[in-house]
Coordinates of C-alpha atoms and ligand atoms in Angstrom, one line a residue:
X1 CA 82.6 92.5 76.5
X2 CA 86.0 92.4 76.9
X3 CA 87.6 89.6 74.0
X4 CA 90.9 90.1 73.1
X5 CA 92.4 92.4 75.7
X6 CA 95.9 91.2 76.1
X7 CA 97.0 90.9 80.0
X8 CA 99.5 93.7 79.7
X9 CA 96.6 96.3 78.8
X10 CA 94.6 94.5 81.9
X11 CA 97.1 95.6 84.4
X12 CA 98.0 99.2 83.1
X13 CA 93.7 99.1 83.1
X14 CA 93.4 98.1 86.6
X15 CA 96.3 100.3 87.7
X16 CA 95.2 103.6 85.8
X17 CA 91.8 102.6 86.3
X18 CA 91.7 102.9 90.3
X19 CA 93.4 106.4 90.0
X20 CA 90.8 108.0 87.6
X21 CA 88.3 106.4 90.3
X22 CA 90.3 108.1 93.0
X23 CA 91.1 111.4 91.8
X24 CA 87.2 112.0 89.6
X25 CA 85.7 110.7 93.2
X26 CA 87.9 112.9 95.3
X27 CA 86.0 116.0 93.9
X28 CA 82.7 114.7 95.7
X29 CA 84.5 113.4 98.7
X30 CA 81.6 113.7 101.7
X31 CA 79.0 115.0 99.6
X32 CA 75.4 113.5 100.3
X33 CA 73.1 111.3 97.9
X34 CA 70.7 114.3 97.4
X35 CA 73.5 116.9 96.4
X36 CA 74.6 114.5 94.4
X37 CA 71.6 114.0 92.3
X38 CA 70.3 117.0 92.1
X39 CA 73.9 117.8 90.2
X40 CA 73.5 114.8 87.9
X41 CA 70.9 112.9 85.9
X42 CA 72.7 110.2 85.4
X43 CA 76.4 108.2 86.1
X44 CA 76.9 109.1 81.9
X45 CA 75.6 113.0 82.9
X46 CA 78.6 113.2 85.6
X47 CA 81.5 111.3 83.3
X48 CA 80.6 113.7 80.3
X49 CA 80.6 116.5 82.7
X50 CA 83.3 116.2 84.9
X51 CA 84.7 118.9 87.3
X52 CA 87.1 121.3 85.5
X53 CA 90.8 121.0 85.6
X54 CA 93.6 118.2 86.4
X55 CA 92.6 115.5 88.2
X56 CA 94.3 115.1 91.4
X57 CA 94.8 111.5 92.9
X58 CA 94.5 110.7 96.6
X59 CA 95.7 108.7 99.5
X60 CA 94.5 105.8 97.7
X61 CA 96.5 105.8 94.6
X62 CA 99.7 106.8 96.5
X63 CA 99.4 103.9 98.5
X64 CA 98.4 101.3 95.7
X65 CA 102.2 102.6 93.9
X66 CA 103.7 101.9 96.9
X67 CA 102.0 98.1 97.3
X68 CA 102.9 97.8 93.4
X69 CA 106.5 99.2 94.1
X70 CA 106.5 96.6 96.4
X71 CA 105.5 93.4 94.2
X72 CA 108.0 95.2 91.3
X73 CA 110.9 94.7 93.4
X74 CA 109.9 92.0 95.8
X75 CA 107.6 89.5 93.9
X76 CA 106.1 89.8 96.9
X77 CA 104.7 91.7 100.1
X78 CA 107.7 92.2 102.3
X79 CA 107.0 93.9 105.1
X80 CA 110.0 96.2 105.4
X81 CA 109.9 97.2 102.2
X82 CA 106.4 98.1 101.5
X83 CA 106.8 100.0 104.7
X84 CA 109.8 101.6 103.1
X85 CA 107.4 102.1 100.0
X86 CA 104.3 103.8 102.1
X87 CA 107.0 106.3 103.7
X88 CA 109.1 107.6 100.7
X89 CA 105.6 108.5 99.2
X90 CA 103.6 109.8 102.2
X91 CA 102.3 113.2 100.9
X92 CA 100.4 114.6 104.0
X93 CA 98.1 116.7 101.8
X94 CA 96.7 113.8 99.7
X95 CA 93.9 113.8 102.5
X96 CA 94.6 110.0 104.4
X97 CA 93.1 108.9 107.4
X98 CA 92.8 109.9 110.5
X99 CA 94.6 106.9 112.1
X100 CA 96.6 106.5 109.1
X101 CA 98.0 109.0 109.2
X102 CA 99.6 108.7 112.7
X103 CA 100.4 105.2 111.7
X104 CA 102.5 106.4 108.6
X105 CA 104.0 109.2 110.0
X106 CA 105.6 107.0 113.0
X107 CA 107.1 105.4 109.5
X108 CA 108.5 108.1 108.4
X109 CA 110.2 109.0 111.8
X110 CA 111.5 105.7 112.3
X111 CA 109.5 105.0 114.9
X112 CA 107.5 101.9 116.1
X113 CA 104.4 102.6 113.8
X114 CA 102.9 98.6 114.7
X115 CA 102.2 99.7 118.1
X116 CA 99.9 102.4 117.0
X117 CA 98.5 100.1 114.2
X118 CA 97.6 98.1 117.4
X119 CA 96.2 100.8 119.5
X120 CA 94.5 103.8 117.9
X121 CA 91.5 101.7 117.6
X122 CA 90.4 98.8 119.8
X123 CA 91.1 95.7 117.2
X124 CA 93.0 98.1 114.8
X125 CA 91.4 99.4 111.8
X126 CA 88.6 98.6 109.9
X127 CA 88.6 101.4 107.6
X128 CA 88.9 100.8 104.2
X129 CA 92.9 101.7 103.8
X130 CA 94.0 98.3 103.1
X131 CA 91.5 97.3 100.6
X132 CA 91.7 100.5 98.7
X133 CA 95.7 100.6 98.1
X134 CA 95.5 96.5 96.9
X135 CA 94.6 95.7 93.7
X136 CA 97.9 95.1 92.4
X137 CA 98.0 92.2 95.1
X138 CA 94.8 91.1 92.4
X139 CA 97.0 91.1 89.7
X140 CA 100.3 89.5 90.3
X141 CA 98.5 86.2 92.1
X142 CA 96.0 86.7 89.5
X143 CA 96.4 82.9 89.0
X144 CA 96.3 81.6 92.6
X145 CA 93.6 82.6 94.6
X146 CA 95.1 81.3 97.3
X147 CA 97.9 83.6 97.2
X148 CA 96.3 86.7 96.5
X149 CA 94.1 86.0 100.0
X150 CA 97.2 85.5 101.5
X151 CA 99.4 88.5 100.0
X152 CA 96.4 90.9 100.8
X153 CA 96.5 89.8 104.3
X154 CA 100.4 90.9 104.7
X155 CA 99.9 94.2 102.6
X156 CA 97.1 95.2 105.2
X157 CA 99.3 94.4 108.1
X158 CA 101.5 97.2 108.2
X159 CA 98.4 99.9 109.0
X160 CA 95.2 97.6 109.2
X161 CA 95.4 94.4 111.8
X162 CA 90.9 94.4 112.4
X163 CA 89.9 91.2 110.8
X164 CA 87.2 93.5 109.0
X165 CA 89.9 95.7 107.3
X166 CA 92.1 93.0 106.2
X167 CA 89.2 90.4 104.9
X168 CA 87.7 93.9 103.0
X169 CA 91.1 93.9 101.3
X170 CA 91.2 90.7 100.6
X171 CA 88.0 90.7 98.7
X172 CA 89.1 93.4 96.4
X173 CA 92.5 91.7 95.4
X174 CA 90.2 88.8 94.7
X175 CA 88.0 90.8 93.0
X176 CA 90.1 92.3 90.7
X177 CA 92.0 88.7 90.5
X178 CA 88.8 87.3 89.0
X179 CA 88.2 89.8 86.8
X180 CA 91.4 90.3 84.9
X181 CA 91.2 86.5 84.5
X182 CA 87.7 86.4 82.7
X183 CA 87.1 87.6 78.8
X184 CA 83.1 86.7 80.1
X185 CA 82.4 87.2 83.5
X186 CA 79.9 84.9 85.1
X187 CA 78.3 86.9 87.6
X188 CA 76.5 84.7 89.9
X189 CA 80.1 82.9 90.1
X190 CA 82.1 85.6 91.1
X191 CA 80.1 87.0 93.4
X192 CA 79.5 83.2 94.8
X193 CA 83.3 83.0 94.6
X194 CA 84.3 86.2 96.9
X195 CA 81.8 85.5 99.5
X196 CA 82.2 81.6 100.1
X197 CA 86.2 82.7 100.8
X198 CA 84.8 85.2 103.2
X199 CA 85.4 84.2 107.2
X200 CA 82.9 87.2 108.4
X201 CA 78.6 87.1 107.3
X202 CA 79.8 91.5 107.0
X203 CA 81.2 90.2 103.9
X204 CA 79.1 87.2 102.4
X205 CA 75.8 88.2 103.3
X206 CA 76.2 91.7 101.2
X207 CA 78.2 89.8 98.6
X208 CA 75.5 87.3 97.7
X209 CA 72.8 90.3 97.8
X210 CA 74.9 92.4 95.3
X211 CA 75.3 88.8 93.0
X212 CA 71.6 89.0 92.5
X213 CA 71.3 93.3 92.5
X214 CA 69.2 94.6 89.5
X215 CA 68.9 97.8 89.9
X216 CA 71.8 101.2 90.1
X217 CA 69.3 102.8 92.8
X218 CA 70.0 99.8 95.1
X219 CA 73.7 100.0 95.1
X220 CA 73.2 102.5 98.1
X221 CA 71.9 99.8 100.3
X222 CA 75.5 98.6 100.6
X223 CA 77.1 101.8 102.1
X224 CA 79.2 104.6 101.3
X225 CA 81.5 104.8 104.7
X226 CA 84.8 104.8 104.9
X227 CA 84.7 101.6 107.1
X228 CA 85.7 98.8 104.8
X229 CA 82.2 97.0 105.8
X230 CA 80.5 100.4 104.6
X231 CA 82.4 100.6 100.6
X232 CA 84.1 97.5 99.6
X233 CA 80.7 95.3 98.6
X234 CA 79.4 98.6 97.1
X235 CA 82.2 98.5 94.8
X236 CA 82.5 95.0 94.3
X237 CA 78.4 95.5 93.2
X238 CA 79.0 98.7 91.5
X239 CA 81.5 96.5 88.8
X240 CA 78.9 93.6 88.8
X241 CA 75.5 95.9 87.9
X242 CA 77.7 97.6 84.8
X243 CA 80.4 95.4 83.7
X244 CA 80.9 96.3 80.4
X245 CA 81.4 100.2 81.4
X246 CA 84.0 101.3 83.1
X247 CA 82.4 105.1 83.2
X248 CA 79.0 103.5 84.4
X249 CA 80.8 101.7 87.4
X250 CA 83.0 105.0 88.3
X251 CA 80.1 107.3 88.0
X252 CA 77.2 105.0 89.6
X253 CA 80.3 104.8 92.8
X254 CA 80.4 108.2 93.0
X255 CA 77.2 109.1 92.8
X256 CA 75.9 107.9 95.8
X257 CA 78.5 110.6 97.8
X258 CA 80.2 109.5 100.9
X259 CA 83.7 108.0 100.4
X260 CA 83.5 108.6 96.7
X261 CA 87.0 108.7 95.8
X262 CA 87.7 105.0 97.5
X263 CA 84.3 103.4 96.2
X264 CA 85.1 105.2 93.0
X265 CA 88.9 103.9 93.3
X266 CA 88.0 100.3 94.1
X267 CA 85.3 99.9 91.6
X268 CA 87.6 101.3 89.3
X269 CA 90.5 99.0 89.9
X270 CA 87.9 95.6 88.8
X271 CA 86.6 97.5 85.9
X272 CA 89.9 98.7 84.7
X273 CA 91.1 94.7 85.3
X274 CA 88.0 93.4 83.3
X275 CA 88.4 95.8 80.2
X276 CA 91.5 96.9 80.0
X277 CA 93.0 100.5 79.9
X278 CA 91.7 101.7 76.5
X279 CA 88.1 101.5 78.1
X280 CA 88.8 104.3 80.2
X281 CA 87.5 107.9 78.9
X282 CA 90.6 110.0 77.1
X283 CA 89.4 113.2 78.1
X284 CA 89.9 111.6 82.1
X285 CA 92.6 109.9 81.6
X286 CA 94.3 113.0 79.9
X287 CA 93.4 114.9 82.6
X288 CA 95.1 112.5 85.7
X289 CA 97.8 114.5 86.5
X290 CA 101.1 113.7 85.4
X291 CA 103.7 114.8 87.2
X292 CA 106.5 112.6 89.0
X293 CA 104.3 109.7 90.0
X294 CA 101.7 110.5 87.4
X295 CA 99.6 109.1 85.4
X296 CA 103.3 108.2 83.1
X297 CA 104.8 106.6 85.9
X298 CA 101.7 104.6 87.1
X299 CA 101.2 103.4 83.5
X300 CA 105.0 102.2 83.2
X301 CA 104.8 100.4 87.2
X302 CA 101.6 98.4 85.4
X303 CA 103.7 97.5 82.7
X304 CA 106.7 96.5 85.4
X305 CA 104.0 94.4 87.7
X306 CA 102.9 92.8 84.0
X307 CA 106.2 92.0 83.5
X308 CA 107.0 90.2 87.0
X309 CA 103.6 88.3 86.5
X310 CA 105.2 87.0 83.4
X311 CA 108.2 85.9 85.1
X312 CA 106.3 84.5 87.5
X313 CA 104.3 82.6 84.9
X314 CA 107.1 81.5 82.0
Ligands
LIG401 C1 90.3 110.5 104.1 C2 86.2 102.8 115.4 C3 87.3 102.9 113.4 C4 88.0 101.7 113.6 C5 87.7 101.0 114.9 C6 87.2 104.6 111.5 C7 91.0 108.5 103.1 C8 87.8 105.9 112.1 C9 90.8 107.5 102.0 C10 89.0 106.1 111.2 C11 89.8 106.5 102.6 C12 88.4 105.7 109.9 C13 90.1 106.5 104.0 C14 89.5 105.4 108.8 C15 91.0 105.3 104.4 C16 88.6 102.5 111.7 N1 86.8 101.6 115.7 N2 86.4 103.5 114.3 N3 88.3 99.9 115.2 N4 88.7 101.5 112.6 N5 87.7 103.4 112.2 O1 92.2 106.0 110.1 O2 93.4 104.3 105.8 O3 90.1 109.6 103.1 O4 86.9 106.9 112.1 O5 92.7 103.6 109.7 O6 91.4 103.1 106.6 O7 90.3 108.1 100.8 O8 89.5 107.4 111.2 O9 92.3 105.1 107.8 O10 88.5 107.0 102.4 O11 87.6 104.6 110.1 O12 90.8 107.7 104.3 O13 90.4 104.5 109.3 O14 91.2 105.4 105.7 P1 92.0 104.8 109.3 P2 92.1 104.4 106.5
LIG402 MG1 91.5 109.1 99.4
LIG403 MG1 88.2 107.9 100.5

């Protein structure tokens, strides 16, 4: 129970939280349900027995700096910049999208990267790009729901314009809004909360299921795709079955294979926003790699965001 976590330690939570998600997940990236428990008993078996080595981040993590970036400088989404932002860090080989990736790299070249947000898909995207990279969104309009529904409908734009991929990310930044709000979360209210804001029944149908979930072996009914309809609820309901464990969330996530680094990411992001960063294993978070934009520099953009939110705030 989370009483007496300052806001600061909430942010640097959410923050480091979604890229211990990411990069623990990444390892199982694709793997099925069975290979996945036939290699663990339990979500605790898999966090006390991680893979071994440094913990590499993905596509989702790099993105979410580049969204926080963003707010740091802005206060805001503005479009050019977080464009500017998801450029400067595109790293090919941290494993994006399919479409993304064409999207980003007509970025990088300067080129007219909206018409291929418009056209690689019919309806653009409904992956789950948007809502994985948003949970700073969450944070700075922590206050106003309003805003933070709003502000994760521009930070999807950019690379996500399917009403399915930009209401997924909006459900996570409100998500993780809620959450670093609460020192007791109600959970029937929450979960009440995201789906009445929901426009689509893809959303609040699932959402009100996973209010009333009981049970980790029914977290699979929700999905593990990496269409935002397949992984965003299963998050949402992976932080709401265990919400005083940030391990527990993580591990149950990846456990049921699929898109585990971005189930893993996004549940991670609520958890980390509920109980703050010292809830997070040490011998994971030690092991997030640390170079350049490492676990260092996502700790001290946390801190940055905190600081704009207190701005924002005074
Ligand atoms: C590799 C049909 C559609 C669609 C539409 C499908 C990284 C496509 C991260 C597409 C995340 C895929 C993930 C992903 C994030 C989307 N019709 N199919 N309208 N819209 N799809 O390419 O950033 O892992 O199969 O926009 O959302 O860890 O390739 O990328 O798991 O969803 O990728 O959508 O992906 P993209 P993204
Ligand atoms: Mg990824
Ligand atoms: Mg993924």
């Amino acid at each position: 129970m989370p009483t007496g976590i300052c806001v600061e330690e909430r942010f640097v939570g959410c923050l480091l939280g979604l890229a211990v998600g990411d990069a623990l997940g990444a390892h199982f990236e694709g793997q099925s349900p069975d290979f996945m428990e036939r290699r663990y008993r339990s979500a605790t078996d898999l966090i006390d027995h991680p893979p071994p080595g440094e913990l590499w981040y993905t596509d989702d993590t790099q993105m979410a700096i580049g969204v926080a970036e963003t707010l740091v400088a802005c206060g805001r989404i503005d479009d050019e910049v977080l464009c500017s932002r998801f450029a400067a860090n595109y790293l090919p080989q941290r494993g994006y999208g399919r479409g993304a990736k064409v999207v980003l790299q007509a970025m990088c070249d300067g080129e007219d990267h909206r018409f291929w947000a418009e056209n690689l898909f019919e309806g653009g995207s409904f992956g789950n790009g948007a809502a994985m990279r948003v949970a700073p969104v969450g944070l700075l309009f922590r206050d106003d729901h309003d805003a933070v529904w709003e502000q994760a409908r521009q930070s999807s734009l950019p690379t996500h314009i399917h009403p399915l991929g930009i209401e997924g990310a909006q459900v996570i930044a409100l998500a993780v809004a809620i959450a670093s709000s609460f020192d007791q979360l109600d959970r029937s209210s929450f979960f009440e909360e995201l789906a009445s804001r929901c426009a689509s029944v893809e959303y609040s149908g699932p959402l009100r299921r996973a209010g009333r979930l009981e049970d980790d072996r029914d977290l699979g009914l929700f999905g593990n795709g990496i269409e935002a309809t397949a992984s965003v609820v299963t998050a949402v309901a992976a932080f709401g079955l265990t919400p005083d464990s940030y391990e527990e969330t993580i591990g149950n996530a990846i456990l049921l294979g699929g898109d585990t680094d971005t189930i893993a990411a996004m549940a991670g992001a609520i958890s980390g926003a509920y109980l703050g960063v010292n809830t997070i294993a040490g011998h994971l978070l030690n092991n997030l790699e640390d170079r350049k934009q490492g676990r260092t520099y996502i700790k001290q953009l946390a801190k940055n965001l905190h600081g704009r939110h207190a701005d924002a705030v005074r």
